[in-house]
Coordinates of C-alpha atoms and ligand atoms in Angstrom, one line a residue:
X1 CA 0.0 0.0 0.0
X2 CA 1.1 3.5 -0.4
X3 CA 0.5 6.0 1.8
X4 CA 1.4 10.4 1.8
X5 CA 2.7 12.2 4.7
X6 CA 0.9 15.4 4.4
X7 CA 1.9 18.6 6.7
X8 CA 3.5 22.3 6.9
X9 CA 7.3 22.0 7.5
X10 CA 8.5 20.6 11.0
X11 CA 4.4 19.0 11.4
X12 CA 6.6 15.6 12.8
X13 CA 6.1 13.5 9.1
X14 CA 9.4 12.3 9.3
X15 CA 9.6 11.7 13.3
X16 CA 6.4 10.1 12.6
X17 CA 7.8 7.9 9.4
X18 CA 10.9 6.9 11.0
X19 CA 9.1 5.1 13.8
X20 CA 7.0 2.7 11.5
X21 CA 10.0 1.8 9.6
X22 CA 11.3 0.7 12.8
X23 CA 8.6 -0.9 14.1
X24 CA 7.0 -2.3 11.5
X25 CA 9.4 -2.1 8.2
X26 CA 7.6 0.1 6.0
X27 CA 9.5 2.4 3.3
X28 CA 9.9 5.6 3.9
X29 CA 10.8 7.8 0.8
X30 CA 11.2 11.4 2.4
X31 CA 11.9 13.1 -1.2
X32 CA 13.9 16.5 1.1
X33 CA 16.2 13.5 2.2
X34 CA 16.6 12.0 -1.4
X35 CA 17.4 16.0 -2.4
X36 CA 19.9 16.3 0.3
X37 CA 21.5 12.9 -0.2
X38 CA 21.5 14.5 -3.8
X39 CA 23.4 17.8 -2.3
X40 CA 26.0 15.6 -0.1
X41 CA 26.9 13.5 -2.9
X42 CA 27.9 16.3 -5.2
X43 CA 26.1 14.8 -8.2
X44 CA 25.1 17.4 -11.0
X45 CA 21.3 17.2 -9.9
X46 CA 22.7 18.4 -6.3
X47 CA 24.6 21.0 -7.9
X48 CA 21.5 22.1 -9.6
X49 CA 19.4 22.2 -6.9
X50 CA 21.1 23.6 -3.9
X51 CA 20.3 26.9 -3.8
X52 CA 16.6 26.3 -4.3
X53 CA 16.3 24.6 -1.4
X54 CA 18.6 26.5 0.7
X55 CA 16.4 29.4 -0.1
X56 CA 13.2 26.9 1.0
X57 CA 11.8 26.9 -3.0
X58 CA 10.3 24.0 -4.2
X59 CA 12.3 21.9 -6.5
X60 CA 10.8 21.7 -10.0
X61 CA 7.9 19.4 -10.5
X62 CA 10.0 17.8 -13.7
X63 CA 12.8 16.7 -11.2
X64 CA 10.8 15.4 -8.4
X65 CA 9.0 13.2 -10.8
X66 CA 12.1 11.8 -11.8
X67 CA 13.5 11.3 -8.8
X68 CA 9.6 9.2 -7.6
X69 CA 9.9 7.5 -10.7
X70 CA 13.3 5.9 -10.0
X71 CA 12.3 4.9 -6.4
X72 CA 10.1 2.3 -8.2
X73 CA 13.3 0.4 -10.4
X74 CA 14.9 0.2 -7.1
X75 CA 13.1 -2.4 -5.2
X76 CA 9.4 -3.2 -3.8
X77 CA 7.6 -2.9 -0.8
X78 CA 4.7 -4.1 0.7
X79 CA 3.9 -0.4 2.4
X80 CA 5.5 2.6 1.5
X81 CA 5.5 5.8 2.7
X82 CA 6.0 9.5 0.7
X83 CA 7.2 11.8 3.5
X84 CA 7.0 15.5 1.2
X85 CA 5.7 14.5 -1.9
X86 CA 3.3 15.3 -3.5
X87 CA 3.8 19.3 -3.0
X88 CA 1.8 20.5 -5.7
X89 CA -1.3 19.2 -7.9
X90 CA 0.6 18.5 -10.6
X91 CA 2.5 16.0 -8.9
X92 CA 0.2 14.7 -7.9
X93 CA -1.8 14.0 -10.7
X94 CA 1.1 12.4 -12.1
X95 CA 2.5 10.5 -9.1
X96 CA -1.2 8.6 -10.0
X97 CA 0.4 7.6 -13.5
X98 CA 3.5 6.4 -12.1
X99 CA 1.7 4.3 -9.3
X100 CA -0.8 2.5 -11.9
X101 CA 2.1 1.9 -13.8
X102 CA 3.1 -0.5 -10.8
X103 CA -0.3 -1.4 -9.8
X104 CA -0.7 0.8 -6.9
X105 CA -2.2 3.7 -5.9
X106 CA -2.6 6.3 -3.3
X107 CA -4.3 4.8 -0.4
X108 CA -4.2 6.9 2.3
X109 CA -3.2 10.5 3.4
X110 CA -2.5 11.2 6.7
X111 CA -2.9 14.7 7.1
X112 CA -0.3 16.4 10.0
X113 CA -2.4 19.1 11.0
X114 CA -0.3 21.8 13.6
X115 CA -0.6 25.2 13.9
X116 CA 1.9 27.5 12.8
X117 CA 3.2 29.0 16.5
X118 CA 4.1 25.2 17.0
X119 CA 6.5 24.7 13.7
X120 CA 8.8 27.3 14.3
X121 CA 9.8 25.9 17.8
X122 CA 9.9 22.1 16.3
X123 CA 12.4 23.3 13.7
X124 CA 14.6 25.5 15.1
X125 CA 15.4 22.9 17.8
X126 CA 15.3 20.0 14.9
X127 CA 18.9 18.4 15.2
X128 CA 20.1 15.6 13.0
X129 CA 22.0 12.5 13.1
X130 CA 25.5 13.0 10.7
X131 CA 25.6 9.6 9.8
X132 CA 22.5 7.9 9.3
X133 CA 19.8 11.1 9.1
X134 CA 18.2 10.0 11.8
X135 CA 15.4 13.1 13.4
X136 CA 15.4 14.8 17.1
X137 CA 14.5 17.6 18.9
X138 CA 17.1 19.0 21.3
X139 CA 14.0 19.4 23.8
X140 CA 10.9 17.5 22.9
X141 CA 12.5 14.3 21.2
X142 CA 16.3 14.2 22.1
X143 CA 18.5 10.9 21.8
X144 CA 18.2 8.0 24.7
X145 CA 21.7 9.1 25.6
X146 CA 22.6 12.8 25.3
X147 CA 24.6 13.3 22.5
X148 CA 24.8 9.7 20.6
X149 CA 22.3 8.3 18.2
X150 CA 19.5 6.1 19.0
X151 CA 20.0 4.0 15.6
X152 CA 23.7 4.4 14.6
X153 CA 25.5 5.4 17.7
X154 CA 27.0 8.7 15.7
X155 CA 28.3 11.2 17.9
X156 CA 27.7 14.0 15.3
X157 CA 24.4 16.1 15.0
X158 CA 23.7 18.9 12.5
X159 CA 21.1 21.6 12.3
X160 CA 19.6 21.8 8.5
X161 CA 20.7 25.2 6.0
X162 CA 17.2 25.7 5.0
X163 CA 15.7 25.9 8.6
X164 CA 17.4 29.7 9.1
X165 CA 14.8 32.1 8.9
X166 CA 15.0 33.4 5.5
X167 CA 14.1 29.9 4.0
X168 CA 11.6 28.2 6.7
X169 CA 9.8 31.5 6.4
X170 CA 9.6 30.8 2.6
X171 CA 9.0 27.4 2.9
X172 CA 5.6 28.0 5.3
X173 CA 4.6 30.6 2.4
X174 CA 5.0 27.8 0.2
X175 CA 3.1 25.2 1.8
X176 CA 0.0 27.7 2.4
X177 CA 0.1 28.7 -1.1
X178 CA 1.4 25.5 -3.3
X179 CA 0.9 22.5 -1.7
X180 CA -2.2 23.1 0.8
X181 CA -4.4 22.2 -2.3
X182 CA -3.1 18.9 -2.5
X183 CA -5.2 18.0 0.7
X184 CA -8.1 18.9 -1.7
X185 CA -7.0 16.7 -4.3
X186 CA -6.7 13.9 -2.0
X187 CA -10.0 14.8 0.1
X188 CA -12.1 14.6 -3.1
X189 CA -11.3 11.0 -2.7
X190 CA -12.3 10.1 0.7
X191 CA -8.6 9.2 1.4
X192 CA -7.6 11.7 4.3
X193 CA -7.1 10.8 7.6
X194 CA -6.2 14.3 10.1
X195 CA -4.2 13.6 12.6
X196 CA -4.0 16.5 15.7
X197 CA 0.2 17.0 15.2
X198 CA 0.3 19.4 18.0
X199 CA 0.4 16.6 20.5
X200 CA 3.3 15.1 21.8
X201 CA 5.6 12.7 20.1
X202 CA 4.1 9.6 21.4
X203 CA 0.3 10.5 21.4
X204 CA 0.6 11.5 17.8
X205 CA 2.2 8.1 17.1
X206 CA -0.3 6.1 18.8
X207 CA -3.0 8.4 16.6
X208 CA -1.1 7.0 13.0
X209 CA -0.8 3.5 14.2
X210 CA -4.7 4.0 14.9
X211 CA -5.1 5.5 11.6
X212 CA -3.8 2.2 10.0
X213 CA -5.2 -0.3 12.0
X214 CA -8.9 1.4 11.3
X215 CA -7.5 0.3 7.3
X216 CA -6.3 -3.2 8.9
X217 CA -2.6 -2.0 8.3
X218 CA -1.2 -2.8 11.4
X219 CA -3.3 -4.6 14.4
Ligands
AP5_1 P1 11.5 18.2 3.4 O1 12.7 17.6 3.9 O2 10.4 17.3 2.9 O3 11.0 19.2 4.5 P2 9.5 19.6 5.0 O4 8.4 19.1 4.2 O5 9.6 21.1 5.0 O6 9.4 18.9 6.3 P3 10.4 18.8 7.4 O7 11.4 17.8 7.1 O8 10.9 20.2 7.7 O9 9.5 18.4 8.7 P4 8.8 17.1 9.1 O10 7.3 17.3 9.0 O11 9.4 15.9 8.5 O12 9.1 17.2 10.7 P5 10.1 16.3 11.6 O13 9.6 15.0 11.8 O14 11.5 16.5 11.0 O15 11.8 19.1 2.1 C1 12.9 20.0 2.2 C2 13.0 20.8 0.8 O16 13.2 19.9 -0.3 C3 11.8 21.6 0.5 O17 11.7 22.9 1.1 C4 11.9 21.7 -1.1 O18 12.9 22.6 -1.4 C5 12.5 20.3 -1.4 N1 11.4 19.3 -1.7 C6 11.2 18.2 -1.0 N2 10.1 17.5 -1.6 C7 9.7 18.3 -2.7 C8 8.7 18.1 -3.6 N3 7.8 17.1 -3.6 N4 8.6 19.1 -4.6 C9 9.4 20.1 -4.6 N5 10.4 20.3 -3.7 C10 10.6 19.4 -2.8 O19 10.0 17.1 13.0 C11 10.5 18.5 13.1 C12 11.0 18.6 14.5 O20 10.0 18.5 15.5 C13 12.0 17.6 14.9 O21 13.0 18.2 15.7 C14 11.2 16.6 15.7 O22 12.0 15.9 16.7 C15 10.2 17.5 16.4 N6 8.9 16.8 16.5 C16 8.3 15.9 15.7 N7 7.1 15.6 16.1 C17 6.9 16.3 17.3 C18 5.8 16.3 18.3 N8 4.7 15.6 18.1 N9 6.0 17.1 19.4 C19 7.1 17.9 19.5 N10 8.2 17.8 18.7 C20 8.1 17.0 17.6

């Protein structure tokens, strides 16, 4: 099954992701971390792309759609998350070719709904695991044991270039103005489940998990 992570920046869809691939091995595609992996490796795309998203633009829907397209060739999955895409309507539309071209489809959207006072404060303490990518919050979601990784045991954390002002305050714009309609897209279908993101870490996992289960996902 496939399933979209739907929220403003810093609305907890990767914290969220992360902990069903652990528990319960689903996919998770996050396509910011496939752009950054993109950006760290050099390559010509990451070149290409790096001041757009260190100035919190959206990437252009011709790339993104190359980049989803690709995910497919690698392997298969019984459940698979997107964690950031679709971002606009067109993607959307054609992420539904690229699915039925596999024999899937969108079927379910679990809509991160927080309120903007709550984002800035989630991102500006966002730190992040060197080695494997891994998600925390200095305050509300730190690391077992200060200072070393849950996953990896890295010892190295790093805040991200395009949560400075300038860019998160571009990339909220965005969201309001871009990608908010895909919610409508998806709604139209019946397919969105809204999940109160504003409560803590574990209260808004135990609200997913109950989100799948209701599909008979998980039990
Ligand atoms: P991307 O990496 O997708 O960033 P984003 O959508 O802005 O989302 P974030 O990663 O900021 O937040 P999140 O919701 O995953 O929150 P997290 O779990 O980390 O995209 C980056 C850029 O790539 C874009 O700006 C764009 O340029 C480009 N891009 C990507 N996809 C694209 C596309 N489809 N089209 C075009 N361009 C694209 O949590 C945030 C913090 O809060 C963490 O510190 C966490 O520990 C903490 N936290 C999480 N949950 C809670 C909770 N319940 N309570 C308290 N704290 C919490």
């Amino acid at each position: 099954m496939v399933f979209v992570f739907f929220g403003p920046p810093g609305s907890g869809k990767g914290t969220q992701a992360q902990y069903l691939v652990k528990k319960y091995g689903f996919r998770h595609i996050s396509t910011g971390q496939l752009l950054r992996q993109e950006i760290q490796n050099k390559t010509a795309l990451g070149l290409d792309i790096k001041s757009h998203i260190e100035a919190g633009e959206l990437v252009s829907d011709d790339v993104m759609l190359e980049l989803v397209k690709n995910v497919f060739k690698d392997k298969n999955s019984e459940h698979v998350i997107f964690d950031g895409f679709p971002r606009t309507v067109h993607q959307a539309i054609a992420f539904e070719d690229i699915l039925s071209v596999n024999n899937l489809r969108v079927d379910l959207v679990i809509n991160f709904e927080v309120s903007f006072d709550h984002l800035l404060e989630r991102v500006k303490g966002r730190l992040t695991c060197k080695t494997c990518g891994h998600v925390y919050h200095e305050i509300n979601n730190p690391p077992i044991k200060t200072g070393v990784c849950d996953f990896c045991h890295g010892v190295e954390f790093e805040k991200r270039n395009d949560d400075e002002d300038s860019a998160l305050k571009r990339r909220f714009e965005l969201y309001k103005t871009e990608t908010q309609t895909v919610k409508d897209f998806y709604s139209d279908r019946g397919i969105v489940v809204s999940i109160d993101a504003s409560l803590a870490v574990e209260t808004v996992k135990k609200n997913v998990e109950k989100a799948l289960a209701d599909l008979g996902i998980v039990s």
